[in-house]
mmCIF file of C-alpha atoms and ligand atoms in Angstrom:
data_model
loop_
_atom_site.group_PDB
_atom_site.id
_atom_site.type_symbol
_atom_site.label_atom_id
_atom_site.label_comp_id
_atom_site.label_asym_id
_atom_site.label_seq_id
_atom_site.Cartn_x
_atom_site.Cartn_y
_atom_site.Cartn_z
ATOM 1 C CA MET A 10 -0.041 -0.092 -0.093
ATOM 2 C CA THR A 11 1.570 3.710 -1.027
ATOM 3 C CA ALA A 12 0.104 6.543 -1.472
ATOM 4 C CA LEU A 13 0.825 9.561 -3.723
ATOM 5 C CA VAL A 14 0.889 13.030 -2.906
ATOM 6 C CA ILE A 15 0.361 15.531 -5.665
ATOM 7 C CA ALA A 16 2.583 18.350 -4.575
ATOM 8 C CA GLU A 17 1.317 22.018 -5.014
ATOM 9 C CA HIS A 18 4.259 24.512 -5.832
ATOM 10 C CA ASP A 19 5.515 27.100 -7.480
ATOM 11 C CA ASN A 20 8.435 25.365 -9.512
ATOM 12 C CA ALA A 21 10.573 26.545 -6.879
ATOM 13 C CA THR A 22 9.205 25.889 -3.292
ATOM 14 C CA VAL A 23 6.546 23.334 -1.864
ATOM 15 C CA LYS A 24 3.269 25.199 -0.782
ATOM 16 C CA SER A 25 2.065 24.554 2.797
ATOM 17 C CA ALA A 26 -1.433 22.845 1.845
ATOM 18 C CA THR A 27 1.386 19.947 0.493
ATOM 19 C CA LEU A 28 2.559 19.320 3.760
ATOM 20 C CA ASN A 29 -0.995 18.615 5.568
ATOM 21 C CA THR A 30 -1.557 16.531 2.252
ATOM 22 C CA VAL A 31 1.246 14.638 3.492
ATOM 23 C CA THR A 32 0.260 14.046 6.994
ATOM 24 C CA ALA A 33 -3.128 12.684 5.590
ATOM 25 C CA ALA A 34 -1.279 10.477 3.444
ATOM 26 C CA LEU A 35 0.962 9.043 6.106
ATOM 27 C CA ALA A 36 -2.351 8.058 8.209
ATOM 28 C CA CYS A 37 -4.008 5.848 5.373
ATOM 29 C CA GLY A 38 -0.958 3.631 6.780
ATOM 30 C CA GLY A 39 1.672 2.918 3.675
ATOM 31 C CA GLU A 40 4.506 4.668 2.522
ATOM 32 C CA VAL A 41 4.325 8.069 1.039
ATOM 33 C CA HIS A 42 5.729 9.335 -2.410
ATOM 34 C CA VAL A 43 5.311 12.813 -3.818
ATOM 35 C CA LEU A 44 5.251 13.708 -7.288
ATOM 36 C CA VAL A 45 6.754 16.937 -8.219
ATOM 37 C CA ALA A 46 4.751 17.803 -11.712
ATOM 38 C CA GLY A 47 6.560 21.107 -13.093
ATOM 39 C CA GLU A 48 9.032 23.264 -15.411
ATOM 40 C CA ASN A 49 12.312 23.547 -14.194
ATOM 41 C CA ALA A 50 11.231 22.679 -11.058
ATOM 42 C CA GLY A 51 13.968 21.095 -9.296
ATOM 43 C CA GLU A 52 14.195 23.376 -6.504
ATOM 44 C CA ALA A 53 10.540 22.097 -5.363
ATOM 45 C CA ALA A 54 11.438 18.577 -5.749
ATOM 46 C CA LYS A 55 14.504 19.043 -3.289
ATOM 47 C CA ALA A 56 12.195 20.667 -1.104
ATOM 48 C CA ALA A 57 9.671 17.934 -1.364
ATOM 49 C CA ALA A 58 12.294 15.370 -0.604
ATOM 50 C CA GLN A 59 12.853 16.873 3.006
ATOM 51 C CA ILE A 60 9.655 16.831 4.067
ATOM 52 C CA ALA A 61 9.488 14.336 7.196
ATOM 53 C CA GLY A 62 7.888 11.241 6.371
ATOM 54 C CA VAL A 63 8.013 11.213 2.561
ATOM 55 C CA ALA A 64 9.717 8.035 1.139
ATOM 56 C CA LYS A 65 10.126 9.214 -2.252
ATOM 57 C CA VAL A 66 10.132 12.160 -4.205
ATOM 58 C CA LEU A 67 9.133 11.895 -8.447
ATOM 59 C CA HIS A 68 9.928 14.619 -10.549
ATOM 60 C CA ALA A 69 8.504 15.130 -13.626
ATOM 61 C CA ASP A 70 9.788 18.185 -15.990
ATOM 62 C CA GLY A 71 8.428 19.905 -19.080
ATOM 63 C CA ALA A 72 7.230 22.850 -20.457
ATOM 64 C CA GLY A 73 3.890 21.607 -20.388
ATOM 65 C CA LEU A 74 3.865 21.352 -16.884
ATOM 66 C CA GLY A 75 4.907 24.872 -15.934
ATOM 67 C CA HIS A 76 1.821 26.702 -15.045
ATOM 68 C CA GLY A 77 -0.267 23.449 -13.305
ATOM 69 C CA LEU A 78 -2.591 23.257 -16.247
ATOM 70 C CA ALA A 79 -4.815 20.412 -15.187
ATOM 71 C CA GLU A 80 -5.249 18.484 -18.627
ATOM 72 C CA ASN A 81 -1.289 18.107 -18.411
ATOM 73 C CA VAL A 82 -0.951 17.067 -14.649
ATOM 74 C CA ALA A 83 -3.772 14.930 -14.754
ATOM 75 C CA ALA A 84 -2.062 12.907 -17.603
ATOM 76 C CA GLN A 85 1.324 13.039 -15.465
ATOM 77 C CA VAL A 86 -0.505 11.441 -12.296
ATOM 78 C CA LEU A 87 -2.347 8.890 -14.431
ATOM 79 C CA ALA A 88 1.230 7.832 -16.130
ATOM 80 C CA VAL A 89 2.087 6.331 -12.483
ATOM 81 C CA ALA A 90 -1.411 6.094 -11.098
ATOM 82 C CA GLY A 91 -1.047 1.951 -11.364
ATOM 83 C CA ASN A 92 1.537 2.050 -8.935
ATOM 84 C CA TYR A 93 -0.312 3.426 -6.304
ATOM 85 C CA SER A 94 -3.532 2.469 -3.462
ATOM 86 C CA HIS A 95 -4.179 6.160 -2.762
ATOM 87 C CA ILE A 96 -3.921 9.451 -4.799
ATOM 88 C CA LEU A 97 -3.957 12.833 -2.842
ATOM 89 C CA PHE A 98 -4.478 16.329 -3.589
ATOM 90 C CA PRO A 99 -4.878 19.352 -1.551
ATOM 91 C CA ALA A 100 -8.326 20.522 -1.678
ATOM 92 C CA THR A 101 -6.800 23.771 -3.471
ATOM 93 C CA ALA A 102 -8.337 25.297 -6.471
ATOM 94 C CA SER A 103 -5.766 23.388 -8.382
ATOM 95 C CA GLY A 104 -6.081 20.072 -6.378
ATOM 96 C CA LYS A 105 -9.870 20.371 -6.965
ATOM 97 C CA ASN A 106 -8.969 21.059 -10.891
ATOM 98 C CA VAL A 107 -7.107 18.126 -11.321
ATOM 99 C CA ALA A 108 -8.216 15.291 -8.995
ATOM 100 C CA PRO A 109 -11.692 14.642 -10.707
ATOM 101 C CA ARG A 110 -10.092 14.303 -13.866
ATOM 102 C CA VAL A 111 -7.977 11.695 -12.575
ATOM 103 C CA ALA A 112 -10.916 9.700 -10.573
ATOM 104 C CA ALA A 113 -12.984 10.048 -14.026
ATOM 105 C CA LYS A 114 -10.268 8.575 -15.828
ATOM 106 C CA LEU A 115 -9.134 5.639 -13.408
ATOM 107 C CA ASP A 116 -13.245 5.295 -13.414
ATOM 108 C CA VAL A 117 -13.245 5.797 -9.315
ATOM 109 C CA SER A 118 -15.260 8.102 -7.055
ATOM 110 C CA GLN A 119 -13.407 10.644 -5.689
ATOM 111 C CA ILE A 120 -13.491 11.040 -1.800
ATOM 112 C CA SER A 121 -13.716 15.091 -1.151
ATOM 113 C CA ASP A 122 -12.414 17.579 1.285
ATOM 114 C CA ILE A 123 -11.754 14.717 3.462
ATOM 115 C CA THR A 124 -10.856 15.609 7.742
ATOM 116 C CA LYS A 125 -9.966 12.507 9.209
ATOM 117 C CA VAL A 126 -8.501 8.828 8.102
ATOM 118 C CA ASP A 127 -10.392 6.385 9.937
ATOM 119 C CA SER A 128 -8.568 3.391 8.023
ATOM 120 C CA PRO A 129 -7.031 3.009 4.772
ATOM 121 C CA ASP A 130 -10.725 3.059 2.966
ATOM 122 C CA THR A 131 -12.872 5.111 5.120
ATOM 123 C CA PHE A 132 -12.849 9.083 5.709
ATOM 124 C CA GLU A 133 -14.427 11.753 7.175
ATOM 125 C CA ARG A 134 -15.560 14.763 5.395
ATOM 126 C CA PRO A 135 -18.064 17.777 6.626
ATOM 127 C CA ILE A 136 -21.081 17.954 4.271
ATOM 128 C CA TYR A 137 -23.668 20.747 4.599
ATOM 129 C CA ALA A 138 -21.607 23.709 4.972
ATOM 130 C CA GLY A 139 -19.887 21.638 8.334
ATOM 131 C CA ASN A 140 -22.978 21.216 10.069
ATOM 132 C CA ALA A 141 -22.827 17.260 9.672
ATOM 133 C CA ILE A 142 -19.638 14.502 9.326
ATOM 134 C CA ALA A 143 -20.190 11.969 6.817
ATOM 135 C CA THR A 144 -17.991 8.697 7.171
ATOM 136 C CA VAL A 145 -17.474 7.253 3.807
ATOM 137 C CA GLN A 146 -16.319 4.090 2.958
ATOM 138 C CA SER A 147 -14.631 3.469 -0.651
ATOM 139 C CA GLY A 148 -14.236 -0.269 -2.227
ATOM 140 C CA ASP A 149 -12.467 1.413 -5.143
ATOM 141 C CA SER A 150 -9.312 -0.391 -5.904
ATOM 142 C CA VAL A 151 -7.504 2.978 -5.979
ATOM 143 C CA LYS A 152 -8.906 5.988 -3.687
ATOM 144 C CA VAL A 153 -8.525 9.128 -5.275
ATOM 145 C CA ILE A 154 -8.979 12.001 -2.489
ATOM 146 C CA THR A 155 -8.668 15.689 -1.853
ATOM 147 C CA VAL A 156 -7.523 16.608 1.698
ATOM 148 C CA ARG A 157 -8.766 19.912 3.498
ATOM 149 C CA GLY A 158 -5.895 21.128 5.127
ATOM 150 C CA THR A 159 -7.267 22.234 8.189
ATOM 151 C CA GLY A 160 -8.035 18.984 8.872
ATOM 152 C CA PHE A 161 -4.595 17.810 9.224
ATOM 153 C CA ASP A 162 -1.205 19.179 11.169
ATOM 154 C CA ALA A 163 1.450 20.470 8.781
ATOM 155 C CA ALA A 164 4.108 17.580 8.236
ATOM 156 C CA ALA A 165 7.463 18.970 8.946
ATOM 157 C CA ALA A 166 8.891 20.642 6.105
ATOM 158 C CA THR A 167 12.627 19.628 6.468
ATOM 159 C CA GLY A 168 14.043 16.133 8.391
ATOM 160 C CA GLY A 169 13.141 13.839 5.710
ATOM 161 C CA LEU A 170 15.924 12.764 3.581
ATOM 162 C CA ALA A 171 13.848 11.030 0.642
ATOM 163 C CA ALA A 172 15.527 9.571 -2.969
ATOM 164 C CA VAL A 173 14.162 12.027 -5.917
ATOM 165 C CA GLU A 174 13.202 10.054 -8.913
ATOM 166 C CA SER A 175 13.076 11.523 -12.808
ATOM 167 C CA LEU A 176 10.025 10.573 -14.280
ATOM 168 C CA SER A 177 9.942 12.079 -18.474
ATOM 169 C CA ALA A 178 7.191 14.169 -18.717
ATOM 170 C CA VAL A 179 3.920 13.448 -20.687
ATOM 171 C CA ALA A 180 3.658 14.869 -23.987
ATOM 172 C CA ALA A 181 1.515 18.330 -23.498
ATOM 173 C CA SER A 182 -2.226 18.475 -24.181
ATOM 174 C CA ASP A 183 -3.377 20.712 -27.198
ATOM 175 C CA LYS A 184 -7.003 21.289 -25.526
ATOM 176 C CA SER A 185 -5.304 24.031 -23.126
ATOM 177 C CA SER A 186 -2.458 26.170 -23.354
ATOM 178 C CA PHE A 187 -1.292 29.087 -20.925
ATOM 179 C CA VAL A 188 -1.721 32.641 -21.995
ATOM 180 C CA GLY A 189 -0.714 34.586 -18.771
ATOM 181 C CA SER A 190 -1.188 35.063 -15.561
ATOM 182 C CA GLU A 191 -1.964 38.310 -13.123
ATOM 183 C CA ILE A 192 -0.572 37.554 -9.896
ATOM 184 C CA ALA A 193 -1.278 40.366 -6.834
ATOM 185 C CA LYS A 194 2.003 40.919 -5.097
ATOM 186 C CA SER A 195 1.269 41.445 -1.065
ATOM 187 C CA GLU A 196 3.600 41.792 1.856
ATOM 188 C CA ARG A 197 1.005 39.929 3.753
ATOM 189 C CA PRO A 198 0.747 35.966 4.453
ATOM 190 C CA GLU A 199 -1.349 33.902 2.521
ATOM 191 C CA LEU A 200 -4.580 33.533 4.082
ATOM 192 C CA THR A 201 -4.906 29.810 4.161
ATOM 193 C CA ALA A 202 -1.689 29.322 5.583
ATOM 194 C CA ALA A 203 -1.774 32.596 7.911
ATOM 195 C CA LYS A 204 -1.580 32.653 11.761
ATOM 196 C CA ILE A 205 -3.553 35.224 12.076
ATOM 197 C CA ILE A 206 -6.119 36.971 10.020
ATOM 198 C CA VAL A 207 -8.846 39.895 10.319
ATOM 199 C CA SER A 208 -11.952 39.857 8.404
ATOM 200 C CA GLY A 209 -14.129 42.894 7.150
ATOM 201 C CA GLY A 210 -17.794 42.093 6.567
ATOM 202 C CA ARG A 211 -20.679 44.068 4.771
ATOM 203 C CA ALA A 212 -20.731 46.798 7.218
ATOM 204 C CA LEU A 213 -17.398 48.183 6.247
ATOM 205 C CA GLY A 214 -19.279 49.920 3.451
ATOM 206 C CA SER A 215 -16.980 50.503 0.604
ATOM 207 C CA ALA A 216 -13.933 49.541 -0.696
ATOM 208 C CA GLU A 217 -11.990 52.780 0.901
ATOM 209 C CA LYS A 218 -13.381 52.129 4.386
ATOM 210 C CA PHE A 219 -12.332 48.652 4.056
ATOM 211 C CA THR A 220 -9.016 49.284 3.485
ATOM 212 C CA GLU A 221 -8.553 52.305 5.735
ATOM 213 C CA VAL A 222 -9.992 50.354 8.587
ATOM 214 C CA MET A 223 -9.160 46.781 8.317
ATOM 215 C CA THR A 224 -5.093 47.362 7.111
ATOM 216 C CA PRO A 225 -3.601 49.326 10.065
ATOM 217 C CA LEU A 226 -5.228 46.268 12.358
ATOM 218 C CA ALA A 227 -3.583 43.337 9.907
ATOM 219 C CA ASP A 228 -0.578 45.536 9.926
ATOM 220 C CA LYS A 229 0.116 45.399 13.536
ATOM 221 C CA LEU A 230 -0.868 41.900 13.685
ATOM 222 C CA GLY A 231 1.373 40.716 10.971
ATOM 223 C CA ALA A 232 -1.811 39.064 9.687
ATOM 224 C CA ALA A 233 -3.892 38.403 6.412
ATOM 225 C CA ILE A 234 -6.786 39.808 5.341
ATOM 226 C CA GLY A 235 -10.201 38.134 4.782
ATOM 227 C CA ALA A 236 -13.847 38.903 3.799
ATOM 228 C CA SER A 237 -17.035 37.640 3.987
ATOM 229 C CA ARG A 238 -19.036 37.346 0.673
ATOM 230 C CA ALA A 239 -21.026 40.166 1.097
ATOM 231 C CA ALA A 240 -18.269 42.279 1.449
ATOM 232 C CA VAL A 241 -16.223 40.369 -1.804
ATOM 233 C CA ASP A 242 -19.991 40.624 -3.762
ATOM 234 C CA ALA A 243 -20.162 44.646 -2.902
ATOM 235 C CA GLY A 244 -16.965 44.844 -4.271
ATOM 236 C CA TYR A 245 -14.882 46.163 -0.807
ATOM 237 C CA ALA A 246 -12.655 43.325 -1.441
ATOM 238 C CA PRO A 247 -11.381 41.073 -4.013
ATOM 239 C CA ASN A 248 -12.723 37.957 -4.552
ATOM 240 C CA ASP A 249 -9.718 36.094 -3.077
ATOM 241 C CA LEU A 250 -10.352 37.491 0.027
ATOM 242 C CA GLN A 251 -13.497 35.623 0.610
ATOM 243 C CA VAL A 252 -13.852 33.253 3.567
ATOM 244 C CA GLY A 253 -16.444 30.564 3.827
ATOM 245 C CA GLN A 254 -18.301 27.779 1.864
ATOM 246 C CA THR A 255 -17.698 29.121 -1.195
ATOM 247 C CA GLY A 256 -14.139 30.909 -0.044
ATOM 248 C CA LYS A 257 -11.345 29.516 1.350
ATOM 249 C CA ILE A 258 -11.212 27.188 4.341
ATOM 250 C CA VAL A 259 -9.224 29.066 7.328
ATOM 251 C CA ALA A 260 -8.209 27.871 11.103
ATOM 252 C CA PRO A 261 -5.579 30.389 11.857
ATOM 253 C CA GLN A 262 -4.628 30.682 15.584
ATOM 254 C CA LEU A 263 -6.658 33.936 15.830
ATOM 255 C CA TYR A 264 -9.615 35.169 13.467
ATOM 256 C CA ILE A 265 -10.915 38.562 14.109
ATOM 257 C CA ALA A 266 -14.196 39.507 12.352
ATOM 258 C CA ALA A 267 -15.618 42.853 12.186
ATOM 259 C CA GLY A 268 -18.901 43.797 11.276
ATOM 260 C CA ILE A 269 -19.447 40.543 9.832
ATOM 261 C CA SER A 270 -22.902 38.862 11.032
ATOM 262 C CA GLY A 271 -21.566 35.179 10.971
ATOM 263 C CA ALA A 272 -23.828 33.273 8.780
ATOM 264 C CA ILE A 273 -23.676 29.792 8.516
ATOM 265 C CA GLN A 274 -21.718 30.011 5.053
ATOM 266 C CA HIS A 275 -19.150 32.477 6.685
ATOM 267 C CA LEU A 276 -18.997 30.135 9.744
ATOM 268 C CA ALA A 277 -18.178 27.098 7.515
ATOM 269 C CA GLY A 278 -15.264 28.729 6.662
ATOM 270 C CA MET A 279 -13.557 29.882 9.496
ATOM 271 C CA LYS A 280 -15.426 28.159 12.653
ATOM 272 C CA ASP A 281 -12.342 25.810 13.317
ATOM 273 C CA SER A 282 -10.172 28.862 14.168
ATOM 274 C CA LYS A 283 -8.352 28.366 17.478
ATOM 275 C CA VAL A 284 -9.585 31.745 18.843
ATOM 276 C CA ILE A 285 -12.208 33.862 17.484
ATOM 277 C CA VAL A 286 -12.766 37.890 17.897
ATOM 278 C CA ALA A 287 -15.985 39.007 16.921
ATOM 279 C CA ILE A 288 -16.535 42.731 17.029
ATOM 280 C CA ASN A 289 -20.578 43.701 16.135
ATOM 281 C CA LYS A 290 -23.018 46.380 16.950
ATOM 282 C CA ASP A 291 -25.890 44.014 16.949
ATOM 283 C CA PRO A 292 -25.715 41.405 20.315
ATOM 284 C CA GLU A 293 -27.561 38.797 18.500
ATOM 285 C CA ALA A 294 -25.282 38.436 15.678
ATOM 286 C CA PRO A 295 -24.868 34.609 15.379
ATOM 287 C CA ILE A 296 -21.103 35.006 14.838
ATOM 288 C CA PHE A 297 -20.837 35.638 18.697
ATOM 289 C CA SER A 298 -22.043 32.526 19.065
ATOM 290 C CA VAL A 299 -18.571 30.902 18.039
ATOM 291 C CA ALA A 300 -16.535 33.740 19.090
ATOM 292 C CA ASP A 301 -14.336 33.194 22.335
ATOM 293 C CA TYR A 302 -14.549 36.849 22.996
ATOM 294 C CA GLY A 303 -17.009 39.081 21.754
ATOM 295 C CA LEU A 304 -17.272 42.654 21.519
ATOM 296 C CA GLU A 305 -20.445 44.769 21.331
ATOM 297 C CA ALA A 306 -19.328 47.805 19.194
ATOM 298 C CA ASP A 307 -19.287 50.104 16.517
ATOM 299 C CA LEU A 308 -16.258 48.653 14.557
ATOM 300 C CA PHE A 309 -15.286 52.189 13.130
ATOM 301 C CA THR A 310 -14.316 53.647 16.849
ATOM 302 C CA ALA A 311 -13.839 49.686 18.210
ATOM 303 C CA VAL A 312 -10.915 48.985 15.150
ATOM 304 C CA PRO A 313 -8.999 52.096 15.604
ATOM 305 C CA GLU A 314 -8.726 52.111 19.281
ATOM 306 C CA LEU A 315 -7.850 48.210 19.229
ATOM 307 C CA VAL A 316 -4.944 49.557 16.790
ATOM 308 C CA LYS A 317 -3.743 52.215 19.082
ATOM 309 C CA ALA A 318 -3.533 49.747 22.256
ATOM 310 C CA LEU A 319 -1.892 47.342 20.315
HETATM 311 C C1 FAD B 1 -24.636 29.400 -1.509
HETATM 312 C C2 FAD B 1 -24.139 30.273 -0.718
HETATM 313 C C3 FAD B 1 -22.718 30.569 -0.438
HETATM 314 C C4 FAD B 1 -22.102 31.451 0.279
HETATM 315 N N1 FAD B 1 -20.995 31.221 0.686
HETATM 316 C C5 FAD B 1 -20.383 32.327 1.330
HETATM 317 C C6 FAD B 1 -18.974 31.925 1.917
HETATM 318 O O1 FAD B 1 -18.319 31.731 1.238
HETATM 319 N N2 FAD B 1 -18.200 33.246 2.713
HETATM 320 C C7 FAD B 1 -19.581 34.193 3.165
HETATM 321 O O2 FAD B 1 -18.987 35.079 4.102
HETATM 322 N N3 FAD B 1 -20.714 34.367 3.135
HETATM 323 C C8 FAD B 1 -21.166 33.316 1.929
HETATM 324 N N4 FAD B 1 -22.714 33.342 1.612
HETATM 325 C C9 FAD B 1 -23.532 34.745 2.034
HETATM 326 C C10 FAD B 1 -23.757 34.390 3.771
HETATM 327 O O3 FAD B 1 -25.487 33.784 3.319
HETATM 328 C C11 FAD B 1 -23.879 35.927 3.547
HETATM 329 O O4 FAD B 1 -24.722 36.667 3.260
HETATM 330 C C12 FAD B 1 -22.680 36.518 4.092
HETATM 331 O O5 FAD B 1 -21.569 35.855 4.870
HETATM 332 C C13 FAD B 1 -23.149 37.789 4.906
HETATM 333 O O6 FAD B 1 -21.892 38.689 5.130
HETATM 334 P P1 FAD B 1 -21.805 39.657 6.493
HETATM 335 O O7 FAD B 1 -21.910 39.106 7.346
HETATM 336 O O8 FAD B 1 -20.586 40.615 5.702
HETATM 337 O O9 FAD B 1 -22.971 40.700 6.109
HETATM 338 P P2 FAD B 1 -24.303 41.107 6.766
HETATM 339 O O10 FAD B 1 -25.010 39.510 7.022
HETATM 340 O O11 FAD B 1 -25.250 42.281 6.474
HETATM 341 O O12 FAD B 1 -23.794 41.368 8.434
HETATM 342 C C14 FAD B 1 -23.163 42.750 8.598
HETATM 343 C C15 FAD B 1 -23.021 42.483 10.144
HETATM 344 O O13 FAD B 1 -22.406 43.613 10.466
HETATM 345 C C16 FAD B 1 -23.153 44.292 11.481
HETATM 346 N N5 FAD B 1 -22.522 45.533 11.633
HETATM 347 C C17 FAD B 1 -23.122 46.326 10.932
HETATM 348 N N6 FAD B 1 -22.592 47.959 11.054
HETATM 349 C C18 FAD B 1 -21.980 47.709 12.089
HETATM 350 C C19 FAD B 1 -20.503 48.619 12.944
HETATM 351 N N7 FAD B 1 -20.889 49.881 12.357
HETATM 352 N N8 FAD B 1 -19.816 47.921 13.804
HETATM 353 C C20 FAD B 1 -20.249 46.492 14.179
HETATM 354 N N9 FAD B 1 -20.953 46.048 13.074
HETATM 355 C C21 FAD B 1 -21.451 46.717 12.153
HETATM 356 C C22 FAD B 1 -24.320 44.082 11.311
HETATM 357 O O14 FAD B 1 -24.828 43.752 12.764
HETATM 358 C C23 FAD B 1 -24.300 42.751 10.698
HETATM 359 O O15 FAD B 1 -24.435 41.572 11.452
HETATM 360 C C24 FAD B 1 -23.359 32.311 0.998
HETATM 361 C C25 FAD B 1 -24.172 32.114 0.665
HETATM 362 C C26 FAD B 1 -24.982 31.542 -0.090
HETATM 363 C C27 FAD B 1 -26.629 30.965 -0.605
#
């Protein structure tokens, strides 16, 4: 029984979601290998080889793999899939783009968004926006799995000494090609990897106010900034900041929600945070039901006061 983890990386470094996925793979009980499919991705392969618990790294390098195009990465996974009992992807935008193709081609069911491994064929996953946990047993010969990062601790990024084996890259598909990417540069930690997140809601009222009120708090705390869907839909914050059922799932050490009501779809994305602080002027706001610390106050006064006090 051997599990294959598909690394999420930028050709130079391995992204943190890979580390949580390795922990899930180790829980499946067998040896763990990691596939690094990229272009000039030698550094990422070296980094993967250092992850504690990894026995082998497969490194496929080719022009078609440089930008993580789903058709090409899926074909690369399928080229080695026959050697594995479990194939695990982080449940991130790119993992979720590739995993269903692999599952479909192998004619097996995908087991999505697992938060616990009960045994090599039985897994737990949240359903109904996290209000119930389904225990799923799979009789498929290969388990194709996406892993919710917040359900598993990160494996240590160093300490491992895995061998790196080169694979020949599959031919690039002509179904898609890379045109370009526009990546917002930010000094802030990435939302899903941040230890502290400060999130703003509809109450902020405008993009200008969102920035004016939330940025100083994030700066003081070295935090990532998040937002509710209402704030994103209203254009106060960019789409990639959305936390929740249809946004990002986060579980930082500290989550501060300012002017967020705590709708079930928002809670689905952040209720596993270690400490939750809510600032809301409505004492009945549902966010207070999950908050460890609640401040019934006007955020336009409370947040600047907090910044001053920090
Ligand atoms: C299928 C589906 C998926 C969804 N996915 C998501 C998702 O991923 N993420 C998400 O967030 N939502 C999601 N939603 C939307 C969700 O249902 C809520 O509409 C949304 O979360 C509300 O955002 P909000 O709390 O910012 O706004 P509101 O619900 O309008 O809450 C604003 C809060 O601010 C408080 N407030 C107002 N003024 C002040 C002030 N001056 N100081 C302090 N507090 C103040 C109010 O008391 C209120 O509690 C989804 C909905 C659906 C149907």
